[in-house]
CSV table of C-alpha atoms in Angstrom, one decimal:
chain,number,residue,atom,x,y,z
A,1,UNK,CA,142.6,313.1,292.7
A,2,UNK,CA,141.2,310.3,291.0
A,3,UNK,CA,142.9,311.3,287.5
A,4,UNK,CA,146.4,311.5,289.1
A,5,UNK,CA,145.7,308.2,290.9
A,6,UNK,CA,144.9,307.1,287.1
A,7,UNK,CA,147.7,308.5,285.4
A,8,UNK,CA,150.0,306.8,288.1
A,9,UNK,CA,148.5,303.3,287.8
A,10,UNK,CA,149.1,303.7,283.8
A,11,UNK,CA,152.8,304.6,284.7
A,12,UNK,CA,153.3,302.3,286.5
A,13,UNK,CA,151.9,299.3,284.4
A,14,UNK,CA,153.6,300.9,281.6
A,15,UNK,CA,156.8,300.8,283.7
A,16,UNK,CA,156.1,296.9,284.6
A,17,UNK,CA,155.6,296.4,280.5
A,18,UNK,CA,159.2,298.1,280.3
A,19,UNK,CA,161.3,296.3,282.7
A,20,UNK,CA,163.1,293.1,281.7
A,21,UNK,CA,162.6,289.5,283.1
A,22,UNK,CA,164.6,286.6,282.9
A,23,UNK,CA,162.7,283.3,283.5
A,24,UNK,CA,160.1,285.9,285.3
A,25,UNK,CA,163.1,287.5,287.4
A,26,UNK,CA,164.0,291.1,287.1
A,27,UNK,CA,167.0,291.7,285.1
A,28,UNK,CA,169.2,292.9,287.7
A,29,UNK,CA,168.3,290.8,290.1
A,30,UNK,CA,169.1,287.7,287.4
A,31,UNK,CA,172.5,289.1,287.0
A,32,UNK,CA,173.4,288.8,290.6
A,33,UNK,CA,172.5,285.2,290.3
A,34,UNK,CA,174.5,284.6,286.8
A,35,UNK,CA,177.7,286.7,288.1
A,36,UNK,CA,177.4,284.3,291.3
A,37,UNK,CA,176.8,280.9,288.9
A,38,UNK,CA,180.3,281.8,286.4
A,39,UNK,CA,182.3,282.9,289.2
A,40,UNK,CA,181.7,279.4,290.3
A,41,UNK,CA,182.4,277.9,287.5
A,42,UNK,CA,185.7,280.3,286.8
A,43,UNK,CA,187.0,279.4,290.6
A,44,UNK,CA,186.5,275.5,290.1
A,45,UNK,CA,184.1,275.1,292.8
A,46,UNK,CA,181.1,274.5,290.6
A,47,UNK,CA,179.0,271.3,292.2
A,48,UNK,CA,179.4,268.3,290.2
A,49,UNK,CA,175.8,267.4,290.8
A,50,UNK,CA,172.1,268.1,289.2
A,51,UNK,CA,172.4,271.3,291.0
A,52,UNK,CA,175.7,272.6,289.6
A,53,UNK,CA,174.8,271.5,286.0
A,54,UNK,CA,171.0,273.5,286.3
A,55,UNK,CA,172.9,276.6,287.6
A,56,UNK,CA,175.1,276.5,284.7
A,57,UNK,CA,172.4,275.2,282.0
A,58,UNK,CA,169.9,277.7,283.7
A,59,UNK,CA,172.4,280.7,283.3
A,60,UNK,CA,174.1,280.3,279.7
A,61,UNK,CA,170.4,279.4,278.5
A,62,UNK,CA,169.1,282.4,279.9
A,63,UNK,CA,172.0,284.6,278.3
A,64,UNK,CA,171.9,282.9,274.9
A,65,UNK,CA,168.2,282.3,274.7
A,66,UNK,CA,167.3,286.1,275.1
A,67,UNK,CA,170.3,287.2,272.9
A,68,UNK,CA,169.5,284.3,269.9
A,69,UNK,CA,165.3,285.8,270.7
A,70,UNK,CA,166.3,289.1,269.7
A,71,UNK,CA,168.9,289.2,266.7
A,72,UNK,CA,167.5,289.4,263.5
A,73,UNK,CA,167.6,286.8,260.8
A,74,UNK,CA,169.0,284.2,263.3
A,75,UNK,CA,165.9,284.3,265.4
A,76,UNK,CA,163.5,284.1,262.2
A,77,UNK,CA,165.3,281.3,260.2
A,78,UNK,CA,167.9,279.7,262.3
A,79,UNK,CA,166.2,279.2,265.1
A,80,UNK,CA,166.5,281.7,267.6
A,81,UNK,CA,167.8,281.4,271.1
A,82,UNK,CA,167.3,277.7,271.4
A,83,UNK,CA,170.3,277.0,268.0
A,84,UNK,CA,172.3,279.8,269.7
A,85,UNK,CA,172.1,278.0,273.5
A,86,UNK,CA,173.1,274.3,271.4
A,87,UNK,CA,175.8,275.9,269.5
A,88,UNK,CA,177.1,278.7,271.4
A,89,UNK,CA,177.6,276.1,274.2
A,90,UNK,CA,178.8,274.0,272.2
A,91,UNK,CA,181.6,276.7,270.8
A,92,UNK,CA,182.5,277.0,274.7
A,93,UNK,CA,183.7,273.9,275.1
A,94,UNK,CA,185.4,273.4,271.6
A,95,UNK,CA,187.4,276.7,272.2
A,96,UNK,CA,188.0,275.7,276.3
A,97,UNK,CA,186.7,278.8,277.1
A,98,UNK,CA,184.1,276.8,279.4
A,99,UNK,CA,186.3,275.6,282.6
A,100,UNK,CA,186.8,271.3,282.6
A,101,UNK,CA,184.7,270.8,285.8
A,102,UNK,CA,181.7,272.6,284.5
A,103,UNK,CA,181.4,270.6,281.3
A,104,UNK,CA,181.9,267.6,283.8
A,105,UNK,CA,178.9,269.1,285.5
A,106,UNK,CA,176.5,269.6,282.6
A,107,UNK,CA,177.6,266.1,281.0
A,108,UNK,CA,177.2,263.9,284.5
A,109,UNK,CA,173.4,265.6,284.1
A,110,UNK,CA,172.6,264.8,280.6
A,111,UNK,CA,174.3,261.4,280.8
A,112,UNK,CA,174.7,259.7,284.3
A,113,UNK,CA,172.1,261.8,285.8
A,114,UNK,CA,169.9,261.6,282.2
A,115,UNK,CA,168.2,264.5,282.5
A,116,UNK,CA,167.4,264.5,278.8
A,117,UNK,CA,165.6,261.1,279.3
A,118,UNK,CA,163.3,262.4,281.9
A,119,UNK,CA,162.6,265.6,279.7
A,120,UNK,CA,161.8,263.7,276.5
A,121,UNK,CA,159.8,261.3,278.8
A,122,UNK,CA,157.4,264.2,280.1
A,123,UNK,CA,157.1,265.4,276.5
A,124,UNK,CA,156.1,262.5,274.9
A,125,UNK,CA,153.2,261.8,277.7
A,126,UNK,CA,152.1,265.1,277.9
A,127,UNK,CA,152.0,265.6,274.1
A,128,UNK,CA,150.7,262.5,272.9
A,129,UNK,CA,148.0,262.7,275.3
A,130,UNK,CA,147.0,266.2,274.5
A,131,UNK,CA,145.9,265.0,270.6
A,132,UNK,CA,142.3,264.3,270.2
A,133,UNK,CA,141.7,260.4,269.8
A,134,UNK,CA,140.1,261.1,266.3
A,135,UNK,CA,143.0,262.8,265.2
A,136,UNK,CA,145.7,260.3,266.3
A,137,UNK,CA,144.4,257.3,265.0
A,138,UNK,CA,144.4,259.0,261.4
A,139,UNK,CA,148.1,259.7,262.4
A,140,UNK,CA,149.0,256.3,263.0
A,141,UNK,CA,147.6,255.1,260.3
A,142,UNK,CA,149.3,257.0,257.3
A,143,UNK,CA,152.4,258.6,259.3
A,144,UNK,CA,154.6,255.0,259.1
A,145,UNK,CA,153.8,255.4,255.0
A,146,UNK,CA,155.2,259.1,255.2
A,147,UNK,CA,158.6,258.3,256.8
A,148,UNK,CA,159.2,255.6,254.0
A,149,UNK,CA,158.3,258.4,251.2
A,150,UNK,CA,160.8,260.3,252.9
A,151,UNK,CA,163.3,258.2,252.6
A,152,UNK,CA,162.6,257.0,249.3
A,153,UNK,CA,162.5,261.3,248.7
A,154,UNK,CA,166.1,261.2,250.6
A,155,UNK,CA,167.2,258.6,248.0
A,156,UNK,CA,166.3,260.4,245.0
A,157,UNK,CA,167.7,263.9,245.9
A,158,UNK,CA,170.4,262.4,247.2
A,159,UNK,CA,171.3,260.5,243.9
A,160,UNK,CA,171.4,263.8,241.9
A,161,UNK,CA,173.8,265.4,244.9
A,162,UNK,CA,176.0,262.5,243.9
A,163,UNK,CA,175.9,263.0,240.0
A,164,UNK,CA,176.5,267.1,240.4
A,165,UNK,CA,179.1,266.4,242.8
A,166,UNK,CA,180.9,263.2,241.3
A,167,UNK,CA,180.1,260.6,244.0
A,168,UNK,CA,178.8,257.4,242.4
A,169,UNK,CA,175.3,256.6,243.8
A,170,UNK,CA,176.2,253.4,245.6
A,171,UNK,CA,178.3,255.5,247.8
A,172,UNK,CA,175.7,258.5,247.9
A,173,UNK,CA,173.2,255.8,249.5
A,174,UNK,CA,175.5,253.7,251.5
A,175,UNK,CA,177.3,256.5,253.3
A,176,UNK,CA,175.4,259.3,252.7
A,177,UNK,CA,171.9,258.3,252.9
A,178,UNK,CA,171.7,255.7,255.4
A,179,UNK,CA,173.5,257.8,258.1
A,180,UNK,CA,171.4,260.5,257.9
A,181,UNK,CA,168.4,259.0,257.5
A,182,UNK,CA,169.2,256.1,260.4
A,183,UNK,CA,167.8,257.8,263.7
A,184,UNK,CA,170.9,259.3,265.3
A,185,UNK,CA,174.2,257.7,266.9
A,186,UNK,CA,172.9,255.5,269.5
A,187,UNK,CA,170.1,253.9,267.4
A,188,UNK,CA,171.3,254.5,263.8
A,189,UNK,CA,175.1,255.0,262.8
A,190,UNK,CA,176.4,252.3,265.8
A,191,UNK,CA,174.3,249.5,265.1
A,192,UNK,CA,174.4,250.1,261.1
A,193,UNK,CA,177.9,250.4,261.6
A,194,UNK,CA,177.8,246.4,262.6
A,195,UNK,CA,175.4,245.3,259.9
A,196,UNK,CA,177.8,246.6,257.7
A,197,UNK,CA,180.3,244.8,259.1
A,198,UNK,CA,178.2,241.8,258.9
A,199,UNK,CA,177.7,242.1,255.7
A,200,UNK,CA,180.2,243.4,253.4
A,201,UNK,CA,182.9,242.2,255.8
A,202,UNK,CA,184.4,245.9,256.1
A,203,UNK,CA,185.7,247.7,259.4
A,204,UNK,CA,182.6,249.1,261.4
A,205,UNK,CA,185.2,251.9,262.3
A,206,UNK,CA,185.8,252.7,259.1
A,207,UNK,CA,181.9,253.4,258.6
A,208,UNK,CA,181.4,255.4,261.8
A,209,UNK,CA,184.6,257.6,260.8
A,210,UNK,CA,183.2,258.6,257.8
A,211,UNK,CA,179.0,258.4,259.0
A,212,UNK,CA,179.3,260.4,262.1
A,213,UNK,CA,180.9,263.5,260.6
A,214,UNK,CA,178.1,262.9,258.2
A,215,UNK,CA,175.2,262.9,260.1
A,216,UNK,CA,176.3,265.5,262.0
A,217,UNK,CA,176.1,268.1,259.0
A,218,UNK,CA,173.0,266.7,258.2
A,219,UNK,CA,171.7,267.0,261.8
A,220,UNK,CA,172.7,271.4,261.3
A,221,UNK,CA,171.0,271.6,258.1
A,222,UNK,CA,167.6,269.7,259.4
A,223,UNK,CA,167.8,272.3,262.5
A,224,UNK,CA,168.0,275.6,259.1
A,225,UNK,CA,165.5,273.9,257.8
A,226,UNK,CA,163.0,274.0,260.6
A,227,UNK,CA,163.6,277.3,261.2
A,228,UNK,CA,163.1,278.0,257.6
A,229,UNK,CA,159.9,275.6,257.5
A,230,UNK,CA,158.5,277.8,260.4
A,231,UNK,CA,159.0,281.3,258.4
A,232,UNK,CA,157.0,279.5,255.6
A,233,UNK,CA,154.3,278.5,257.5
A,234,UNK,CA,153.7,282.1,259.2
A,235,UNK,CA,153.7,283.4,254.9
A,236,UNK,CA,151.7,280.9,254.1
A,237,UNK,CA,149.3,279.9,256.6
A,238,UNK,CA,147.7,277.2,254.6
A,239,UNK,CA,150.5,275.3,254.5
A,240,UNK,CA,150.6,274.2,258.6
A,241,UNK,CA,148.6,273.2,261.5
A,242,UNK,CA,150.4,275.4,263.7
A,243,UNK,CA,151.9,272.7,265.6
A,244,UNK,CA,148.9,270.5,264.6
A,245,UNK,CA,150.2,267.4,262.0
A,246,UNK,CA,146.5,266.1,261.1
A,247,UNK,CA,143.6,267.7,258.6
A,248,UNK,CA,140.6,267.9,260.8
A,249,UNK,CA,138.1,267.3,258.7
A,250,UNK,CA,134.7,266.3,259.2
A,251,UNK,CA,134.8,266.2,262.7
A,252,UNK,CA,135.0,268.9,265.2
A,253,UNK,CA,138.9,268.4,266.9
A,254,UNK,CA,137.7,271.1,269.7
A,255,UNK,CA,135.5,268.3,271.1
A,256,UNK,CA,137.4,266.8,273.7
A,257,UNK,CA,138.9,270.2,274.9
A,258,UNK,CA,138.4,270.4,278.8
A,259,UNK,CA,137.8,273.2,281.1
A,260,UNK,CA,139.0,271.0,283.8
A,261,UNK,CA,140.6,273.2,286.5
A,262,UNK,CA,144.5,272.2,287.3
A,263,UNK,CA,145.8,272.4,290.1
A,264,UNK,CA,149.1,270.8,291.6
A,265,UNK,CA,147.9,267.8,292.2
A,266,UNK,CA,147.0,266.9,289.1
A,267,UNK,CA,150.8,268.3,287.5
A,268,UNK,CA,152.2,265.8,290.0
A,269,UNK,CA,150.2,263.1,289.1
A,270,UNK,CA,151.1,264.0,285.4
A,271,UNK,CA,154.6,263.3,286.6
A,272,UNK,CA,153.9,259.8,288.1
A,273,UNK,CA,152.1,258.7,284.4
A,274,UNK,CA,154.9,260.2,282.3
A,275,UNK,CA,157.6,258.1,285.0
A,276,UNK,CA,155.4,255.1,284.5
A,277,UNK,CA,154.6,255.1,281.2
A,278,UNK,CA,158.2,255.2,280.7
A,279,UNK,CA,159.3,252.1,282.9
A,280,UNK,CA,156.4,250.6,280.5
A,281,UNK,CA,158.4,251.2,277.8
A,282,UNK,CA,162.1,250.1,279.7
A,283,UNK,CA,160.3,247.1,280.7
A,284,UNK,CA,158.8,246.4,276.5
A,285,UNK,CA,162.3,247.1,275.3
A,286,UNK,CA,164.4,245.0,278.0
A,287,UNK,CA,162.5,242.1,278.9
A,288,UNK,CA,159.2,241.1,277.4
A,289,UNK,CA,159.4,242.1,273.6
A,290,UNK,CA,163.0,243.6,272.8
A,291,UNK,CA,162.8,243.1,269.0
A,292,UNK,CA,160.7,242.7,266.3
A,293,UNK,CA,161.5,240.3,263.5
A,294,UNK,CA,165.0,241.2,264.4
A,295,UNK,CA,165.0,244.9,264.9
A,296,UNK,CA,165.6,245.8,268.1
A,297,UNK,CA,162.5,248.3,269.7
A,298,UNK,CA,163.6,250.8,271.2
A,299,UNK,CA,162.0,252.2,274.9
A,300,UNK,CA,161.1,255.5,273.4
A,301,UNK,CA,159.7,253.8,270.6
A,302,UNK,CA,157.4,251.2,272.5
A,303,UNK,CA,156.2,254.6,274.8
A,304,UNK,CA,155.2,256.3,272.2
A,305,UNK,CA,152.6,253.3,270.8
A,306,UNK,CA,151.9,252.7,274.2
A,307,UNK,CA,150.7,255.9,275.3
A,308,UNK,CA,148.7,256.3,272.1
A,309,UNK,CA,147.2,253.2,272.4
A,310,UNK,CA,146.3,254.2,275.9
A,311,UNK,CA,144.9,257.4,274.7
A,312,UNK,CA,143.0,256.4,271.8
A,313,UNK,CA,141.1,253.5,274.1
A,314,UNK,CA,140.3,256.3,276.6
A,315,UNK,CA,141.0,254.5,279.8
A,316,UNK,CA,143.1,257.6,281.4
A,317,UNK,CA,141.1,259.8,283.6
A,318,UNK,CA,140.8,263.6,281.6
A,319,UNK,CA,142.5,265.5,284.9
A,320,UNK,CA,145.6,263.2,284.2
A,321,UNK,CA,145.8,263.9,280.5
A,322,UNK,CA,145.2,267.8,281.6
A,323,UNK,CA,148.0,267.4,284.0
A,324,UNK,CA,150.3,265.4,281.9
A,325,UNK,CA,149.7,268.1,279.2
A,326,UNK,CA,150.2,270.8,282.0
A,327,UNK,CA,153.6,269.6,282.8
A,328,UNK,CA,154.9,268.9,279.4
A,329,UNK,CA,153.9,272.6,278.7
A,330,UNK,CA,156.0,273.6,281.6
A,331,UNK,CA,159.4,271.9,280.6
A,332,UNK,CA,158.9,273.1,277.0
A,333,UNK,CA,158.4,276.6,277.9
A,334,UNK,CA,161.0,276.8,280.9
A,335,UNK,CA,163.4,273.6,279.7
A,336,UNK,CA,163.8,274.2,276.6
A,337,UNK,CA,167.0,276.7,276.5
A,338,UNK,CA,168.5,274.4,279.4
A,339,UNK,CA,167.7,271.3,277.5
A,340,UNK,CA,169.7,272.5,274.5
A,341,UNK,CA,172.6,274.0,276.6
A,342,UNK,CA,173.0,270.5,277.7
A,343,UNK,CA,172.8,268.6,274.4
A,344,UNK,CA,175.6,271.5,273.4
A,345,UNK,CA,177.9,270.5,276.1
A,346,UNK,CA,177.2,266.5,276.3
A,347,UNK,CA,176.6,265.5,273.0
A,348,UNK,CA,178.0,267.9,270.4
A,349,UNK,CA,181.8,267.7,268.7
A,350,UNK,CA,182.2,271.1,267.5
A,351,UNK,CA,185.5,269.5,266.4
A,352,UNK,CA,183.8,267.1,264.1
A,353,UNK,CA,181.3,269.1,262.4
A,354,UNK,CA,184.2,271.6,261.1
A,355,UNK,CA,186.6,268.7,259.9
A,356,UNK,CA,183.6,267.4,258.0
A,357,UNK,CA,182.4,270.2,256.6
A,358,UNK,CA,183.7,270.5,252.8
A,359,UNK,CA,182.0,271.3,249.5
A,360,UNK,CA,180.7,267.7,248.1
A,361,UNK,CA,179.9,266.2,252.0
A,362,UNK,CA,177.6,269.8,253.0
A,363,UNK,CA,176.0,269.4,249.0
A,364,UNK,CA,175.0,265.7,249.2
A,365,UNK,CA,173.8,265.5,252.8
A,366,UNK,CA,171.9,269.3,251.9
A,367,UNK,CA,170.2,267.2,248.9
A,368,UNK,CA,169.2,264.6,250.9
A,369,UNK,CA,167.7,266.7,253.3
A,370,UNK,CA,165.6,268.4,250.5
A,371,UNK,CA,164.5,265.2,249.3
A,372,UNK,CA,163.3,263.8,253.1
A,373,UNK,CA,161.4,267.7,253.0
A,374,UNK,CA,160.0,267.0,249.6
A,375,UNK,CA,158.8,263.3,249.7
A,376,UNK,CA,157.3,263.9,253.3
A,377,UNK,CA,155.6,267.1,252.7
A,378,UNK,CA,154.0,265.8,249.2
A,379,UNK,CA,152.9,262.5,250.9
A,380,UNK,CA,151.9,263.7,253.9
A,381,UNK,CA,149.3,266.1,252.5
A,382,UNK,CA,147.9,263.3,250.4
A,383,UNK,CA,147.3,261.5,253.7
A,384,UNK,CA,145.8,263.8,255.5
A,385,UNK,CA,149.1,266.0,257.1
A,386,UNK,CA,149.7,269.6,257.2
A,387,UNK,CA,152.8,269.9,255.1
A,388,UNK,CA,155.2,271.6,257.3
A,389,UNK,CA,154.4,269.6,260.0
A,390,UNK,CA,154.8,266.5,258.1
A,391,UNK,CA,158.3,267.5,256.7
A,392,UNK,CA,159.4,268.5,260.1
A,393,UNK,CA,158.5,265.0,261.8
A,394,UNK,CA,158.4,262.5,259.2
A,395,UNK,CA,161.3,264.5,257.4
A,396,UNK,CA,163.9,266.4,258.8
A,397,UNK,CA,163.6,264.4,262.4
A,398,UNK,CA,164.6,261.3,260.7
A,399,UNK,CA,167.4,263.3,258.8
A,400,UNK,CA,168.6,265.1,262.4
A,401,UNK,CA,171.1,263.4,265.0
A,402,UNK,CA,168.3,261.0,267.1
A,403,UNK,CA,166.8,262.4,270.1
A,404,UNK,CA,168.6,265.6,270.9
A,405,UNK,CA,168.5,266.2,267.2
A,406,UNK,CA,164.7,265.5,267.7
A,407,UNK,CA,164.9,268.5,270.2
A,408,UNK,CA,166.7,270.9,268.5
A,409,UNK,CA,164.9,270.9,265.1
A,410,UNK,CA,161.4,271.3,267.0
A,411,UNK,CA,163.2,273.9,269.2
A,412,UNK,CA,163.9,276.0,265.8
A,413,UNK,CA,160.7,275.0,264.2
A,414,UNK,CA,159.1,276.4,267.3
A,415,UNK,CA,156.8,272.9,267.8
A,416,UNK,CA,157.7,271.2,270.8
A,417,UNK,CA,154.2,269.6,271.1
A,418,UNK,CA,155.4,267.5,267.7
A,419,UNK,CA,157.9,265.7,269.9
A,420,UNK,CA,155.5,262.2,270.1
A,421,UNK,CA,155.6,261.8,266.4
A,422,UNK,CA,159.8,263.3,266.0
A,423,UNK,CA,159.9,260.3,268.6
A,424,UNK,CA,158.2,257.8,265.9
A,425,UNK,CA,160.8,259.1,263.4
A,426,UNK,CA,163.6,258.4,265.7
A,427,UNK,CA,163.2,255.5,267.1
A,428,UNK,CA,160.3,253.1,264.5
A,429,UNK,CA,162.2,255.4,262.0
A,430,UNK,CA,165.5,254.5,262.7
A,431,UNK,CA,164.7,250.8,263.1
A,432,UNK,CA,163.1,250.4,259.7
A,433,UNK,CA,166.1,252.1,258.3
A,434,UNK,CA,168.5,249.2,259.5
A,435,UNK,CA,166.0,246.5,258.1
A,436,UNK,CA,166.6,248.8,254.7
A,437,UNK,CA,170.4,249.3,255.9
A,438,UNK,CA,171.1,245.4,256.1
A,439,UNK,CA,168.8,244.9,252.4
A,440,UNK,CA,170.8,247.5,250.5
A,441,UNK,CA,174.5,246.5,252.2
A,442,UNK,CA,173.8,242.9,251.1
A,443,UNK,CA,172.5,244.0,247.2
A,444,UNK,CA,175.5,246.3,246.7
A,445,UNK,CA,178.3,244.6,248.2
């Protein structure tokens, strides 16, 4: 009696192993949902509102997420099911297969709603509070140094993509270089766009026509190369931290590891710090200190020092940090293919990446990209940084499309909790690159 009872309890847990979950819902189950979500969508009806957008975000993720997880190649060294949810969504609404209203949907909640904000927001907390004090202050110290190696790497590589390719090296680093290297739209190509105006006297449109298209490649290659950095790292294990950017040496990092238990309480309270640290920030970057020496701060930027200041002087209370760090973990792991669905829909031209996609544009911006890779790997391990690590934050997020960029290289590099630092690259990044925009502009023209 007791061996059948066995040999039905092995069945059974062996039938449990077997049977597919979606986001910890039985398959069929989860197709009931979806077939109820795009026959929504199909019929017009779809909400225009944060629950119409999740639905749709939640469903195409789920579908594009498990398929990217489990095709070989693509879920090794492009990136899996995240890249397949960001361009796949992105493909819907270039070829209008995705119905108007529904792209209305998922944009209103990336944008208006700024979903994306609050996501990034809860990252940043959770993840800057999670590194050991130790640890981050040797970050601070020599990551700044990294990101202007990088560049300087960019510079280089980029000059011999010019020479194989014919482009004279002024042009390689005014239009090349400084796009791709400049933090993304918002903070990078827009406002370089009006120091070159500023200073050569040229049309700022006639920068953005060309830097956008630009960055944009750049932005695809950065999101290969994580994927490819992350297949190095698992061959050659001594190359990365695993997630980890600092060396421990000569200290234990496991020393301020908790065994704090977490309950709901402390999640929500996790909420409230990432919300306030943010209006922190907002309230830095609008009203008390908006620019430094003339380079405007941005909110992400001043949230980022902020909350590593905060850490590294100790004054939050351990069950917050655990419950910050407890909540970022959650909307990594459960956000993460919704997040990208979004930036597909709301912020990617599908359009403009194949107009600008030619041989000499894809070889340049794919040497500059090497070069950020190179000079950030190199320096960073003299410093103290794992390699991989170090190219994939102080690198290839300064060479991806800003935030969202920021997003979907981590996503394919599989190291979400690296988001604080991608945020340093983005945003202190991308403002030292238009105090090196507005040097170079006025030297070569």
């Amino acid at each position: 009696m007791e061996i059948t009872q066995g040999v039905k309890a092995v069945q059974g847990e062996k039938l449990e192993k077997k049977q597919i979950k979606v986001y910890g819902i039985p398959l069929p189950l989860f197709a009931i949902f979806a077939a109820i979500t795009i026959g929504a969508s199909i019929a017009g009806v779809l909400p225009v509102s944060i629950v119409g957008a999740l639905g749709a975000c939640l469903v195409l993720g789920a579908i594009f997420g498990e398929i990217g997880d489990r095709i070989p190649i693509w879920n090794e060294y492009i990136g899996g099911g995240a890249i397949l949810g960001f361009l796949g969504s992105a493909y819907l609404v270039y070829s209008k297969i995705m119905p108007e209203k529904t792209v209305e949907s998922i944009t209103v909640f990336m944008e208006d709603t700024d979903f994306l904000t609050l996501f990034i927001a809860v990252l940043i907390t959770g993840s800057m509070l999670s590194v050991n004090r130790k640890l981050l202050m040797r970050a601070m110290v020599g990551y700044v140094p990294t990101i202007i190696m990088g560049v300087v790497g960019a510079m280089i590589f980029g000059a011999v993509g010019g020479l194989i390719t014919g482009v004279p090296i002024t042009n390689v680093l005014t239009m090349y270089v400084l796009p791709i290297m400049g933090g993304g739209t918002g903070a990078g190509a827009l406002p370089m766009s009006e120091i070159y105006a500023a200073t050569t006297g040229g049309d700022p449109k006639q920068f953005l026509s060309f830097a956008l298209p630009i960055l944009t490649i750049a932005n695809i290659i950065s999101i290969f190369f994580a994927a490819i950095l992350n297949k190095l790292g698992q061959k050659k294990p001594v190359l990365t931290g695993n997630g980890e950017l600092v060396r421990g040496k000569g200290f234990n990092a496991e020393d301020e590891k908790s065994n704090l238990k977490i309950t709901h309480k402390e999640i929500g309270a996790g909420l409230v710090l990432s919300i306030g640290m943010f209006l922190l920030g907002t309230l830095m970057s609008k009203a008390i200190l908006p620019s430094i020496g003339g380079v405007k701060i941005h909110t992400f930027a001043y949230m980022v020092l902020l909350v590593a200041v905060f850490n590294m002087i100790n004054i939050i209370p351990e069950e917050l940090k655990q419950g910050a760090k407890k909540l970022q973990s959650f909307f990594s792991g459960q956000f993460l293919w919704v997040i990208m669905v979004g930036v597909g829909v709301a912020y990617t031209d599908l359009a403009e990446i194949i107009a600008a996609i030619n041989v000499t544009n894809v070889v340049i911006a794919a040497f500059i990209v090497t070069g950020a890779v190179m000079g950030t790997a190199l320096f960073g391990y003299l410093v103290g940084f794992y390699p991989i690590e170090s190219a994939i934050t102080a690198g290839l997020c300064m060479a991806n499309r800003g935030g969202s960029g920021d997003l979907a290289v981590l996503g394919a590099a599989k190291r979400m909790d690296l988001i604080s630092f991608a945020q340093i690259s983005s945003r202190l990044g991308g403002g030292i690159m238009l105090v090196i925009a507005s040097i170079v502009f006025g030297m070569l023209f």
